[in-house]
mmCIF file with all atom_site columns, C-alpha atoms in Angstrom:
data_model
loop_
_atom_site.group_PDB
_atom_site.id
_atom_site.type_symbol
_atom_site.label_atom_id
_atom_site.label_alt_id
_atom_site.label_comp_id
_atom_site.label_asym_id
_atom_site.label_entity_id
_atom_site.label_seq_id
_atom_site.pdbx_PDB_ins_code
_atom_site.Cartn_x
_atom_site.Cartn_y
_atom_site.Cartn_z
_atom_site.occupancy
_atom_site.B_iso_or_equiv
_atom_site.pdbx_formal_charge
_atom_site.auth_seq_id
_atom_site.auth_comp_id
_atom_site.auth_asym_id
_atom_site.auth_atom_id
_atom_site.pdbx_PDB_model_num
ATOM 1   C CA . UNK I 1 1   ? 0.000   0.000  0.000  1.00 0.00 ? 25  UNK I CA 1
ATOM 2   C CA . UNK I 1 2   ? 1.256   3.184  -1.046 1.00 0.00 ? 26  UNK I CA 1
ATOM 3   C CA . UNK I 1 3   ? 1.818   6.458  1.614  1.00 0.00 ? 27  UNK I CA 1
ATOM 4   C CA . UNK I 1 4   ? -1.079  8.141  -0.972 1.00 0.00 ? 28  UNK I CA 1
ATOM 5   C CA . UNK I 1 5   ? -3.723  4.693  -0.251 1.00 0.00 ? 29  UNK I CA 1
ATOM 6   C CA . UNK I 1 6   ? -2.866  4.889  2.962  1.00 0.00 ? 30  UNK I CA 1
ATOM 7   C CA . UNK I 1 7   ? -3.891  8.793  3.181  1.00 0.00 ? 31  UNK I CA 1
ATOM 8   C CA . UNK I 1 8   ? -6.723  8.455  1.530  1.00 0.00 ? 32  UNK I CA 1
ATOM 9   C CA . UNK I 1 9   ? -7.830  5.629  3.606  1.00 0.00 ? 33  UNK I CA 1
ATOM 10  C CA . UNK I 1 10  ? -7.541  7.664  6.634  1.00 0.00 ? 34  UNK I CA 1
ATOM 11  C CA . UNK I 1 11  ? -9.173  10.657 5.152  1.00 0.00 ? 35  UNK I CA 1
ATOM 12  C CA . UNK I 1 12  ? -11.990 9.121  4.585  1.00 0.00 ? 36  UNK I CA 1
ATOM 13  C CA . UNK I 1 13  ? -12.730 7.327  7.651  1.00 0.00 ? 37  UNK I CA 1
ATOM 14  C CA . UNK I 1 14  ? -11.886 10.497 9.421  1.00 0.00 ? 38  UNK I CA 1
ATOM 15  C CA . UNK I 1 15  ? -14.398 12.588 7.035  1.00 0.00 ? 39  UNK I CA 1
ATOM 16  C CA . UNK I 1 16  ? -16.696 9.933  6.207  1.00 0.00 ? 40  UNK I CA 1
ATOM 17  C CA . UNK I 1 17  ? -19.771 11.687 5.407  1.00 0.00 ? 41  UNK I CA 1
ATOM 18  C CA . UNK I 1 18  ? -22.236 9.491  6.274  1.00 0.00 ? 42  UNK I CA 1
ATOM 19  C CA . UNK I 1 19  ? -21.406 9.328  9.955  1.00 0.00 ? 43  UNK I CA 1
ATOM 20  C CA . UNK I 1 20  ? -23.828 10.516 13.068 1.00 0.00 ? 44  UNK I CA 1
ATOM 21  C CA . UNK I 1 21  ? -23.266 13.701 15.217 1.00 0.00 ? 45  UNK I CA 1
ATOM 22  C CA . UNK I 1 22  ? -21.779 11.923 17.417 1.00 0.00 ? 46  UNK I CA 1
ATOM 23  C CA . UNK I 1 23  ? -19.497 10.111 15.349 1.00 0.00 ? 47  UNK I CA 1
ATOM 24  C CA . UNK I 1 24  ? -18.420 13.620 13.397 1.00 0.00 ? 48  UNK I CA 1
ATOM 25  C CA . UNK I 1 25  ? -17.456 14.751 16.962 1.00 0.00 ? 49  UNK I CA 1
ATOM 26  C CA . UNK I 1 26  ? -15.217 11.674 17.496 1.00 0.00 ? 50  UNK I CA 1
ATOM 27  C CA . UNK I 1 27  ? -13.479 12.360 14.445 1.00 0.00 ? 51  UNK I CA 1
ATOM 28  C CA . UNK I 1 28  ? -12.883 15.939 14.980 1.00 0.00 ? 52  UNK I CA 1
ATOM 29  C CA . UNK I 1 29  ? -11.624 14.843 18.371 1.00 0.00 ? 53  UNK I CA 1
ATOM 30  C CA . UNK I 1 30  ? -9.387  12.262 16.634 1.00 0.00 ? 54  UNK I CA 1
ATOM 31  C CA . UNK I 1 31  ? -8.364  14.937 13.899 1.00 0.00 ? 55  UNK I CA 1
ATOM 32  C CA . UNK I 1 32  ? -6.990  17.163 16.839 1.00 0.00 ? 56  UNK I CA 1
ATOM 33  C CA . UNK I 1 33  ? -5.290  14.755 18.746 1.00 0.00 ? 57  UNK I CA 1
ATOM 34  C CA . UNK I 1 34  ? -3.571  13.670 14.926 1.00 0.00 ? 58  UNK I CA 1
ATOM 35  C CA . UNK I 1 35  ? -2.550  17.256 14.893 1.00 0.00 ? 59  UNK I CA 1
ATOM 36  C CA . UNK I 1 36  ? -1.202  17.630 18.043 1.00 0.00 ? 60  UNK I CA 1
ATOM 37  C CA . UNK I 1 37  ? 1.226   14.386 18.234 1.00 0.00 ? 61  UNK I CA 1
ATOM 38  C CA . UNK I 1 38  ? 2.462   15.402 14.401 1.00 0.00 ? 62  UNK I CA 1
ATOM 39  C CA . UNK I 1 39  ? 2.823   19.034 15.779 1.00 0.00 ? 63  UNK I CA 1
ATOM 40  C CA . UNK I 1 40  ? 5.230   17.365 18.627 1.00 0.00 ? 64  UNK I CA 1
ATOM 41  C CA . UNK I 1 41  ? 7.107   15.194 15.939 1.00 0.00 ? 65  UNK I CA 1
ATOM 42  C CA . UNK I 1 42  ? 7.696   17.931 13.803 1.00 0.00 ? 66  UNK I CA 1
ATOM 43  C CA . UNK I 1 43  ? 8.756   20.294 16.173 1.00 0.00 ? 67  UNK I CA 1
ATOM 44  C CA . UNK I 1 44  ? 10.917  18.107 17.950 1.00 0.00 ? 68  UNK I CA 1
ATOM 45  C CA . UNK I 1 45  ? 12.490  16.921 14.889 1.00 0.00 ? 69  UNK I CA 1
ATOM 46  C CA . UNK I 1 46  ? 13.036  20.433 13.777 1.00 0.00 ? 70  UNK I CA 1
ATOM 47  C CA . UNK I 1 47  ? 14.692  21.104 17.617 1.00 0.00 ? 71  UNK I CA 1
ATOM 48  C CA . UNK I 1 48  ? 16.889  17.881 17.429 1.00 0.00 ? 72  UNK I CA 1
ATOM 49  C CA . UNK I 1 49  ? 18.171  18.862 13.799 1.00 0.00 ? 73  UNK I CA 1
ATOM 50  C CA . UNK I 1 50  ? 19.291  22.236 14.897 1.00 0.00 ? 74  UNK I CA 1
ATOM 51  C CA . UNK I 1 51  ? 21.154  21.400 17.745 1.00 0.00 ? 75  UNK I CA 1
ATOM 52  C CA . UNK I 1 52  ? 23.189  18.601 15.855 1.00 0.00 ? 76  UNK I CA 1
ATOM 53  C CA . UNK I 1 53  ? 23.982  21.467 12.982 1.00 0.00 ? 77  UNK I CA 1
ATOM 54  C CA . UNK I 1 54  ? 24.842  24.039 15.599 1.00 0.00 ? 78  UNK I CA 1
ATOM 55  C CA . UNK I 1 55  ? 28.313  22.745 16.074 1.00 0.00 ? 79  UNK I CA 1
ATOM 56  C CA . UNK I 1 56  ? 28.849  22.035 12.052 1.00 0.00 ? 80  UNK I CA 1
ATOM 57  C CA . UNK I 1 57  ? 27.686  25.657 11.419 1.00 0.00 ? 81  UNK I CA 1
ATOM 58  C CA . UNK I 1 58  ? 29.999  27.508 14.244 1.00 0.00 ? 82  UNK I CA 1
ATOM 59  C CA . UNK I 1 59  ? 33.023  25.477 12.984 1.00 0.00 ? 83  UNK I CA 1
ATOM 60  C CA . UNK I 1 60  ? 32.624  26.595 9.266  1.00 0.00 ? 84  UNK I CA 1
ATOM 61  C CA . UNK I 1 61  ? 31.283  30.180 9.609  1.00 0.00 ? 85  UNK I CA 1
ATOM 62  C CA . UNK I 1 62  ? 33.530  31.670 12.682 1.00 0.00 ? 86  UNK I CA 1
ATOM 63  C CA . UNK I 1 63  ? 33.244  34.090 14.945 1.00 0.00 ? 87  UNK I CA 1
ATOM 64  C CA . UNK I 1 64  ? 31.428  36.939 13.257 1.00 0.00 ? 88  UNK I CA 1
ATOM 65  C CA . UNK I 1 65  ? 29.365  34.807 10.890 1.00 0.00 ? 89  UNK I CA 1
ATOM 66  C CA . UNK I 1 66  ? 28.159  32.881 13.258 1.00 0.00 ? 90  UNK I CA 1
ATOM 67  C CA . UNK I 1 67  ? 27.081  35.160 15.445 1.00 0.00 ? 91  UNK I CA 1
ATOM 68  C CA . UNK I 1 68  ? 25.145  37.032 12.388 1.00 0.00 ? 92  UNK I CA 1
ATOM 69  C CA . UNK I 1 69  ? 23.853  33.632 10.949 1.00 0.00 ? 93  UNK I CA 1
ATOM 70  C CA . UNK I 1 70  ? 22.114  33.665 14.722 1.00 0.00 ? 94  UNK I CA 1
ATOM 71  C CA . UNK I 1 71  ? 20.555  36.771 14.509 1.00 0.00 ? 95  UNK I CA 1
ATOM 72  C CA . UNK I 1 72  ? 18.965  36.595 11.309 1.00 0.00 ? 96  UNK I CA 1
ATOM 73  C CA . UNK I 1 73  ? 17.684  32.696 12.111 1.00 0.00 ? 97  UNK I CA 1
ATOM 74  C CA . UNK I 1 74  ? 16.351  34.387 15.316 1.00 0.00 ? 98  UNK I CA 1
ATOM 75  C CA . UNK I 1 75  ? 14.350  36.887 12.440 1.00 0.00 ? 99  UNK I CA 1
ATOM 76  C CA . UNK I 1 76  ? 13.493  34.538 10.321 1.00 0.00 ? 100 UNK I CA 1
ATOM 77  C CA . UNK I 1 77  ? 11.457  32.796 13.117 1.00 0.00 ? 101 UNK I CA 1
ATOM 78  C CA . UNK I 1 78  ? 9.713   36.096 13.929 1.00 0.00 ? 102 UNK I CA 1
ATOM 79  C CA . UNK I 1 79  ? 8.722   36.906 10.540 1.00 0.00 ? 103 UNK I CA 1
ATOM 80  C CA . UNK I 1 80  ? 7.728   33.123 10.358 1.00 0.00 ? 104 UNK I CA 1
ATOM 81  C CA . UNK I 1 81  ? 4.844   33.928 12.656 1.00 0.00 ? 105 UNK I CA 1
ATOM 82  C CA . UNK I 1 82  ? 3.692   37.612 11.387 1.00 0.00 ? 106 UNK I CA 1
ATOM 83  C CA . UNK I 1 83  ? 1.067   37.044 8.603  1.00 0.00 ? 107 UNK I CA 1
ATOM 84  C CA . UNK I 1 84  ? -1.132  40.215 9.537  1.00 0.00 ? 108 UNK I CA 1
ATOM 85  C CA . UNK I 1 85  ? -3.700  37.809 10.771 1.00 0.00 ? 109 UNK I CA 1
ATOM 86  C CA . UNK I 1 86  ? -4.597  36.284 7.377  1.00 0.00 ? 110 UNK I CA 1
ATOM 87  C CA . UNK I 1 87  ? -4.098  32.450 8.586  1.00 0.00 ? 111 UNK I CA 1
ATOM 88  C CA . UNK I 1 88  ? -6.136  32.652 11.337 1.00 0.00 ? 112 UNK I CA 1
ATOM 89  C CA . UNK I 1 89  ? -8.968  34.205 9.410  1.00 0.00 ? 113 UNK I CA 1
ATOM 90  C CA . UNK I 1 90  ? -8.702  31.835 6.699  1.00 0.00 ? 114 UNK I CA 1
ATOM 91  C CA . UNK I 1 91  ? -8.925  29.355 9.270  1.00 0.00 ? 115 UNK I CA 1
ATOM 92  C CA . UNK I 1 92  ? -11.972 30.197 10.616 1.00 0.00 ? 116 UNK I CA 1
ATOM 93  C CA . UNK I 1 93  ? -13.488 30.907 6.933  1.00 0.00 ? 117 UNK I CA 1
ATOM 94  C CA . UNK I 1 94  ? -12.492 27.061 5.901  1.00 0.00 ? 118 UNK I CA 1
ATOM 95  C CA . UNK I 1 95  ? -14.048 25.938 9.100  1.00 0.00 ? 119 UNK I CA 1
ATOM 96  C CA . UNK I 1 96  ? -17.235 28.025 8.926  1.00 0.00 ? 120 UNK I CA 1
ATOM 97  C CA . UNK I 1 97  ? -17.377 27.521 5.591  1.00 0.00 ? 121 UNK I CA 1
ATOM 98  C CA . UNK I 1 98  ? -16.767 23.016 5.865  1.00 0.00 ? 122 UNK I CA 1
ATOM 99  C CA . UNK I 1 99  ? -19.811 23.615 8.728  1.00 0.00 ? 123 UNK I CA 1
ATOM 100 C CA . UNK I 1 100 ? -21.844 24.856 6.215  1.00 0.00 ? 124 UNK I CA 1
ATOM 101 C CA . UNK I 1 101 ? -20.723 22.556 3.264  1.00 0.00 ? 125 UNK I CA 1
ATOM 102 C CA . UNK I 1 102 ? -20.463 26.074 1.195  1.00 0.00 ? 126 UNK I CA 1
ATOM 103 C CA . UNK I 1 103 ? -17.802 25.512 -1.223 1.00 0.00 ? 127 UNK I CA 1
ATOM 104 C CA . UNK I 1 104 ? -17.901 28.441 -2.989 1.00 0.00 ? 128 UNK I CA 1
ATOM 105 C CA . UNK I 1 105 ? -17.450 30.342 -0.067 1.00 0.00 ? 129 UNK I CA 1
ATOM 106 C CA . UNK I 1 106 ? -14.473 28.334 1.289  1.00 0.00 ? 130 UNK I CA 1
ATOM 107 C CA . UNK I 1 107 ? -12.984 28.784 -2.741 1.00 0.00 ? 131 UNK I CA 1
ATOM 108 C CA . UNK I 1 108 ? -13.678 32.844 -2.313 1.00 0.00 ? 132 UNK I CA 1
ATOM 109 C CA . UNK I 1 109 ? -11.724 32.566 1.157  1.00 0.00 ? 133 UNK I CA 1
ATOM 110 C CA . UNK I 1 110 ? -8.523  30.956 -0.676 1.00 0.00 ? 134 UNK I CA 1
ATOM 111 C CA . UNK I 1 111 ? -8.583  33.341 -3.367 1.00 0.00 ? 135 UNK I CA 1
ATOM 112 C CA . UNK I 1 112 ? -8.831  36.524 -1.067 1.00 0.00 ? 136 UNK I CA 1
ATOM 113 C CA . UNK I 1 113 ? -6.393  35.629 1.066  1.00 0.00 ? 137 UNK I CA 1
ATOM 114 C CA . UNK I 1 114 ? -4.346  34.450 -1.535 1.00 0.00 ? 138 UNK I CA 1
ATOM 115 C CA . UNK I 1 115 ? -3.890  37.370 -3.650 1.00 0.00 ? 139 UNK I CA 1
ATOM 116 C CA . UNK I 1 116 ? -3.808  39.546 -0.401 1.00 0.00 ? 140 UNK I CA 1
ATOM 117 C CA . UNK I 1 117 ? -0.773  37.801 0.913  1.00 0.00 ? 141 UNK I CA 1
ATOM 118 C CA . UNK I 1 118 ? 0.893   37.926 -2.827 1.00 0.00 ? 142 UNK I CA 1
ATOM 119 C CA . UNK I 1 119 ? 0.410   41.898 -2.451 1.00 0.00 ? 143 UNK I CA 1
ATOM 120 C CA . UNK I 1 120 ? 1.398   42.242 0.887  1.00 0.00 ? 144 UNK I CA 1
ATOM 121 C CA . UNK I 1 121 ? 4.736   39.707 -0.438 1.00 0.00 ? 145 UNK I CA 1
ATOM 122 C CA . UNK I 1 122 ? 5.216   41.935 -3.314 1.00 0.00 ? 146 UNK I CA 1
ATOM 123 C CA . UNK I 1 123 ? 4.878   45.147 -1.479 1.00 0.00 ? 147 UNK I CA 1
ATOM 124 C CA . UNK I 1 124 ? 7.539   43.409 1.102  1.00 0.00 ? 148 UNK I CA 1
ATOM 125 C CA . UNK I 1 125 ? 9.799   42.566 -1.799 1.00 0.00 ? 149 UNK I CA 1
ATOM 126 C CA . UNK I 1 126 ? 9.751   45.768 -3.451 1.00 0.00 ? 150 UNK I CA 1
ATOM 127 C CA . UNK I 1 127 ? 10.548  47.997 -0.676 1.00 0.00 ? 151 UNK I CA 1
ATOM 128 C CA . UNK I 1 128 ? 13.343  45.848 0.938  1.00 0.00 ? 152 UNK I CA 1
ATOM 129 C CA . UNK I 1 129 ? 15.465  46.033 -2.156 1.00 0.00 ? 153 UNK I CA 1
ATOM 130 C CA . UNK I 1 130 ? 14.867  49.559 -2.292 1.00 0.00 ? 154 UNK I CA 1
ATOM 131 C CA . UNK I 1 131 ? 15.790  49.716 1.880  1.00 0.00 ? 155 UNK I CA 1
ATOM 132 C CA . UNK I 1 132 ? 18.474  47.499 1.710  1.00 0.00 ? 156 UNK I CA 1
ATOM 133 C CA . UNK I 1 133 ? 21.424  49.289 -0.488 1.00 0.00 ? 157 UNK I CA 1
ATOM 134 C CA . UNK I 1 134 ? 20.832  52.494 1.801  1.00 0.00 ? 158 UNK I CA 1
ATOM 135 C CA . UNK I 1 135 ? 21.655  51.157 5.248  1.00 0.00 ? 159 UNK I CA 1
ATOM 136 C CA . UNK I 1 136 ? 25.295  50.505 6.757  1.00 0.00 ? 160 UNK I CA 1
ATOM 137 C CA . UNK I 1 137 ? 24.560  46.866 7.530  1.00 0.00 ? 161 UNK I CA 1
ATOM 138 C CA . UNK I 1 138 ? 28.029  46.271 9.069  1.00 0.00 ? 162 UNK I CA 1
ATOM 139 C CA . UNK I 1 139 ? 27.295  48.988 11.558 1.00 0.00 ? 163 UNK I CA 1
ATOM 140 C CA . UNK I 1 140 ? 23.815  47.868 12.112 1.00 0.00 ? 164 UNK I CA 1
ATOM 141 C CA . UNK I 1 141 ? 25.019  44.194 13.148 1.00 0.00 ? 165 UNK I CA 1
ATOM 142 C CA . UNK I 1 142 ? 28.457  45.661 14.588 1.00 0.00 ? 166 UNK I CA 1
ATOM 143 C CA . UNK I 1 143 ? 30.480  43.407 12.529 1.00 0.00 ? 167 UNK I CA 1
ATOM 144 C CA . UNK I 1 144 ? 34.240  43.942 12.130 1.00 0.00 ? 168 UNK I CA 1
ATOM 145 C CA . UNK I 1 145 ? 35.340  41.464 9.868  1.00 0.00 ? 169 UNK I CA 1
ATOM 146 C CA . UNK I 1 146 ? 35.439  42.298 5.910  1.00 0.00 ? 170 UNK I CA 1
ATOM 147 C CA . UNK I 1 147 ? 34.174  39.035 4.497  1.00 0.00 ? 171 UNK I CA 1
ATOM 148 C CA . UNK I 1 148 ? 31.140  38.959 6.791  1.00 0.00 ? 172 UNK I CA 1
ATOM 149 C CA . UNK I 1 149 ? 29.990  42.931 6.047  1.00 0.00 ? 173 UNK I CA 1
ATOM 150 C CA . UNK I 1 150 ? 30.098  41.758 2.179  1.00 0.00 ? 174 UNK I CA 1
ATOM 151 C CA . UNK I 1 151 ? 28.047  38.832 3.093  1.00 0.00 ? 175 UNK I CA 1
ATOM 152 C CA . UNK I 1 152 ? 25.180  41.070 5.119  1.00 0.00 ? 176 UNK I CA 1
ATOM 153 C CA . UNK I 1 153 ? 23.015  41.976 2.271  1.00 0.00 ? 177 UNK I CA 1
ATOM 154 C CA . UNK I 1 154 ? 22.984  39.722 0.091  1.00 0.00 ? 178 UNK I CA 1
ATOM 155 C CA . UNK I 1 155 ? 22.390  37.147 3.142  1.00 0.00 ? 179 UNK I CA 1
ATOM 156 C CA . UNK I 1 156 ? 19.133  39.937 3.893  1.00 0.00 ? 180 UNK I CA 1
ATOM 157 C CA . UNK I 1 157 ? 17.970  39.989 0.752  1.00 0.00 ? 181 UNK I CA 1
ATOM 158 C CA . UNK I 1 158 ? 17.623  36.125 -0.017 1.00 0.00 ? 182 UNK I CA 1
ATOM 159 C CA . UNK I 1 159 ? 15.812  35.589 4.079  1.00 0.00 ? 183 UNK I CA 1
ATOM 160 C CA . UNK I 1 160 ? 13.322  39.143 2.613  1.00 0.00 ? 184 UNK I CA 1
ATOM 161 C CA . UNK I 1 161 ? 12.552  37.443 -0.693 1.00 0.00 ? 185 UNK I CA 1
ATOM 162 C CA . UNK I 1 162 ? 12.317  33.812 0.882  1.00 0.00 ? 186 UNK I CA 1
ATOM 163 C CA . UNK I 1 163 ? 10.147  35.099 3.926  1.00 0.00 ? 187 UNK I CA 1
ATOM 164 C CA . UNK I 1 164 ? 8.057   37.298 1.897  1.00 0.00 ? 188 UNK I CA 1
ATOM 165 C CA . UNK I 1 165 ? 7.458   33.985 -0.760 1.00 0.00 ? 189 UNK I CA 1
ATOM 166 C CA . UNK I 1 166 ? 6.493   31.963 2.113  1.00 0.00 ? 190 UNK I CA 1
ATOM 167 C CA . UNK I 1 167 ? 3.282   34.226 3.083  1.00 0.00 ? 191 UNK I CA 1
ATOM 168 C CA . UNK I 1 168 ? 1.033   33.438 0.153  1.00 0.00 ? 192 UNK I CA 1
ATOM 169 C CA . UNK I 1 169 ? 2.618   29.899 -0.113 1.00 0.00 ? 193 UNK I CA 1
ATOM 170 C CA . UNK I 1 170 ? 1.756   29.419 3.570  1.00 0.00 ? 194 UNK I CA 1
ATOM 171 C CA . UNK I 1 171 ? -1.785  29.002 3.008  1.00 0.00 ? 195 UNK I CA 1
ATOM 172 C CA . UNK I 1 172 ? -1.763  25.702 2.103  1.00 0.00 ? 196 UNK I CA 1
ATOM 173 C CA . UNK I 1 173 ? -1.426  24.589 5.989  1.00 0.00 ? 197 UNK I CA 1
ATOM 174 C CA . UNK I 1 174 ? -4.030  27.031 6.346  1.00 0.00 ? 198 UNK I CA 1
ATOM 175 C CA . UNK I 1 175 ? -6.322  24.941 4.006  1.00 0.00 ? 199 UNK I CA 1
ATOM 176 C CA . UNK I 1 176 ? -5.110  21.945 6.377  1.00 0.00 ? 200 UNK I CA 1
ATOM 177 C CA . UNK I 1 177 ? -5.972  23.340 9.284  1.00 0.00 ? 201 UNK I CA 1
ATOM 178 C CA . UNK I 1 178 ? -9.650  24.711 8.383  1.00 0.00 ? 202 UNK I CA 1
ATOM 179 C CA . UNK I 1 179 ? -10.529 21.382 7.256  1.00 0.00 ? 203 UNK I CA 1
ATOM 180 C CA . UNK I 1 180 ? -9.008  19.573 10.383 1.00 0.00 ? 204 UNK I CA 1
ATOM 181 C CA . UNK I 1 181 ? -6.307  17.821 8.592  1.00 0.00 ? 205 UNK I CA 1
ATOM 182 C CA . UNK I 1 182 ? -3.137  19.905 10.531 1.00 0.00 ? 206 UNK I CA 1
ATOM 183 C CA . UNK I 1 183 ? -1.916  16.620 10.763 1.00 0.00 ? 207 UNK I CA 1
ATOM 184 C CA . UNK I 1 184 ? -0.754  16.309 7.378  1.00 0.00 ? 208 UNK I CA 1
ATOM 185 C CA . UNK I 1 185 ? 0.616   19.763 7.290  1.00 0.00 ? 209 UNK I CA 1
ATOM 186 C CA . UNK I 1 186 ? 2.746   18.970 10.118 1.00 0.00 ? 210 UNK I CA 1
ATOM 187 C CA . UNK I 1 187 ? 4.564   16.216 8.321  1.00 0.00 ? 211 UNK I CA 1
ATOM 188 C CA . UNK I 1 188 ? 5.542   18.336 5.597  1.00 0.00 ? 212 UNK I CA 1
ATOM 189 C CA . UNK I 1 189 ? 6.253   21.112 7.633  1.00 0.00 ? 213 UNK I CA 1
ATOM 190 C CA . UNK I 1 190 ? 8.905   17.991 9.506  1.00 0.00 ? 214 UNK I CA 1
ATOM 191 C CA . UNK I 1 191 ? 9.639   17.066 5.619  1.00 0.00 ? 215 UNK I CA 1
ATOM 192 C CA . UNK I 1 192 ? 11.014  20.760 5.001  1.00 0.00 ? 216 UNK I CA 1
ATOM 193 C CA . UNK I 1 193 ? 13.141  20.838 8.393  1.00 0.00 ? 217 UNK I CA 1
ATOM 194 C CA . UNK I 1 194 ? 15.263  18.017 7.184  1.00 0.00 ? 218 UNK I CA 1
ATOM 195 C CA . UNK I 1 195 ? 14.970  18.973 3.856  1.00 0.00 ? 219 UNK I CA 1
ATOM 196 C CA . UNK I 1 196 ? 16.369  22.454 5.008  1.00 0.00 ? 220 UNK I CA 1
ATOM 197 C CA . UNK I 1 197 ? 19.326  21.016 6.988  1.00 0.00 ? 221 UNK I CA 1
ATOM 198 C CA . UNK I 1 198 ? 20.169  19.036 4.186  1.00 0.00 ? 222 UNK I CA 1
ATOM 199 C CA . UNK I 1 199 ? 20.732  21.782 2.113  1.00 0.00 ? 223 UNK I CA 1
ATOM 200 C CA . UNK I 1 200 ? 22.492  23.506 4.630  1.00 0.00 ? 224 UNK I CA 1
ATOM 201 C CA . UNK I 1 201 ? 24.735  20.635 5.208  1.00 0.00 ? 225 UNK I CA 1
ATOM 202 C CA . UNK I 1 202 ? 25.254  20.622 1.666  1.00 0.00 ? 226 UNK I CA 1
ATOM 203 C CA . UNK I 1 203 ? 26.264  24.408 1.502  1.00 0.00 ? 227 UNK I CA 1
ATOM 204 C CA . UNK I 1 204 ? 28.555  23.899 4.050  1.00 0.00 ? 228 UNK I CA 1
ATOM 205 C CA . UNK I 1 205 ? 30.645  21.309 2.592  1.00 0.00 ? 229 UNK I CA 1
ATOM 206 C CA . UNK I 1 206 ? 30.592  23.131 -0.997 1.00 0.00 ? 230 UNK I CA 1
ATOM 207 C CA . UNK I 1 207 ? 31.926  26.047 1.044  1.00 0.00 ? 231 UNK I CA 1
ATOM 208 C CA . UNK I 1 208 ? 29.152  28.321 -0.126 1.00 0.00 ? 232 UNK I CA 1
ATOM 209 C CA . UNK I 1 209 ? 28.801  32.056 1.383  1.00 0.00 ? 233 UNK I CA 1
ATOM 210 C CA . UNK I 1 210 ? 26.185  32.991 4.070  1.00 0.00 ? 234 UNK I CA 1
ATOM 211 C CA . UNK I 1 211 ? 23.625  33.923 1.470  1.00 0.00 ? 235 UNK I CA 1
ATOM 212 C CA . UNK I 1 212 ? 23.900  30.550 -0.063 1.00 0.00 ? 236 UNK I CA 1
ATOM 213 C CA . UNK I 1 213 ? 23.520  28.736 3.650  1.00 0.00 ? 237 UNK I CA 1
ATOM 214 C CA . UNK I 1 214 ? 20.774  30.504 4.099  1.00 0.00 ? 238 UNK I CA 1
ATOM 215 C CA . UNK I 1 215 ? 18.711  29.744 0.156  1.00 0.00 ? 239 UNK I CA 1
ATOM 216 C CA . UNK I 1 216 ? 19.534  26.191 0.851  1.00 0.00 ? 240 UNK I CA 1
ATOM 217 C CA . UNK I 1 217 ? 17.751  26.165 4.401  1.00 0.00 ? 241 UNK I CA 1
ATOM 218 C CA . UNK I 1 218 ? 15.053  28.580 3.519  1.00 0.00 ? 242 UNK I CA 1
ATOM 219 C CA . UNK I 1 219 ? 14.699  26.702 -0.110 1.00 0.00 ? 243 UNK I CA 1
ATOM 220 C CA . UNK I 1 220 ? 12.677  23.861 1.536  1.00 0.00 ? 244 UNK I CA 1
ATOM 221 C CA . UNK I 1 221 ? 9.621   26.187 2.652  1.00 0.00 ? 245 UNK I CA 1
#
């Protein structure tokens, strides 16, 4: 049996529509918990892979790369999370939407939110290369060392165009979560972590530059 039988096996006993109330509840409950232990997977996963690359990435960057290649991992998880609210209200659209069996008005949800978030992403894109040129990024990040203030933009502009990409693409685990399947979003989301690592790995031992450790890492979103 194939990883795609096997999905849609469980897909449809978990949204078989023929069931009672009170067997729709049990699912839902059963969805959640699904979520929950793949959100714990993932996540740990994603922990445990970053701790064994920590050493491998201090050794080959040094000092002053290092420290940088912190602080803008340490941004790229913040802007991770800042989507102006658009998951969450896609969420509850889907959900609202799946209550109702209306699924015209779960297809006008994705399309809103999709072509807001490719705005807002292009807006983002635009005015970061126009920022970015302007600013004194060495003096911003207090770095001393030559081959790591070369490195600083560049580095910036591939986490801006990567982060900004990764809003309208994001709504696919938005679709995953309004229809209860976060479960399945959670294993990809564990797929791109090692994905991600592998291409950093790779970088490292093709002794790339910073801004190509950070395209093979952010690559896998």
């Amino acid at each position: 049996m194939t990883i795609h039988e096997m999905r849609s096996q469980l897909t449809r006993f978990l949204h078989r529509n023929d069931a009672t109330d009170v067997e729709r509840g049990h699912r839902r409950l059963a969805r959640a918990g699904l979520t929950g232990a793949a959100t714990l997977v993932a996540r740990g996963m994603t922990m445990l892979i970053g701790l064994a690359t920590l050493p491998l990435t201090s050794h080959y960057l040094g000092k002053d790369r290092f420290g940088l290649w912190l602080t803008l991992s340490s941004f790229i998880a913040w802007v991770s999370i800042a989507d102006l609210g658009l998951s969450n209200s896609l969420i509850n659209a889907l959900s609202m939407a799946d209550g109702d069996e209306d699924k015209e008005a779960a297809r006008e949800a994705v399309a809103s939110t999709f072509w807001i978030a490719s705005l807002v992403a292009a807006g983002v894109i635009v005015a970061g290369m126009i920022v970015l040129p302007l600013v004194s990024w060495s003096r911003v990040f207090n770095i001393a060392s030559a081959e790591a203030a070369s490195e600083i933009a560049p580095t910036l502009a591939v986490i801006l165009i990567f982060s900004a990409l990764r809003l309208p693409a994001s709504i696919v685990g938005c679709i995953y979560h309004g229809y209860q399947e976060g479960y399945v979003y959670q294993l990809w989301n564990g797929l791109s972590g090692l994905l991600g690592t592998i291409g950093l790995i790779a970088a490292i031992k093709l002794k790339a530059g910073l801004p190509w450790l950070a395209a093979a890492f952010l690559g896998s979103m």
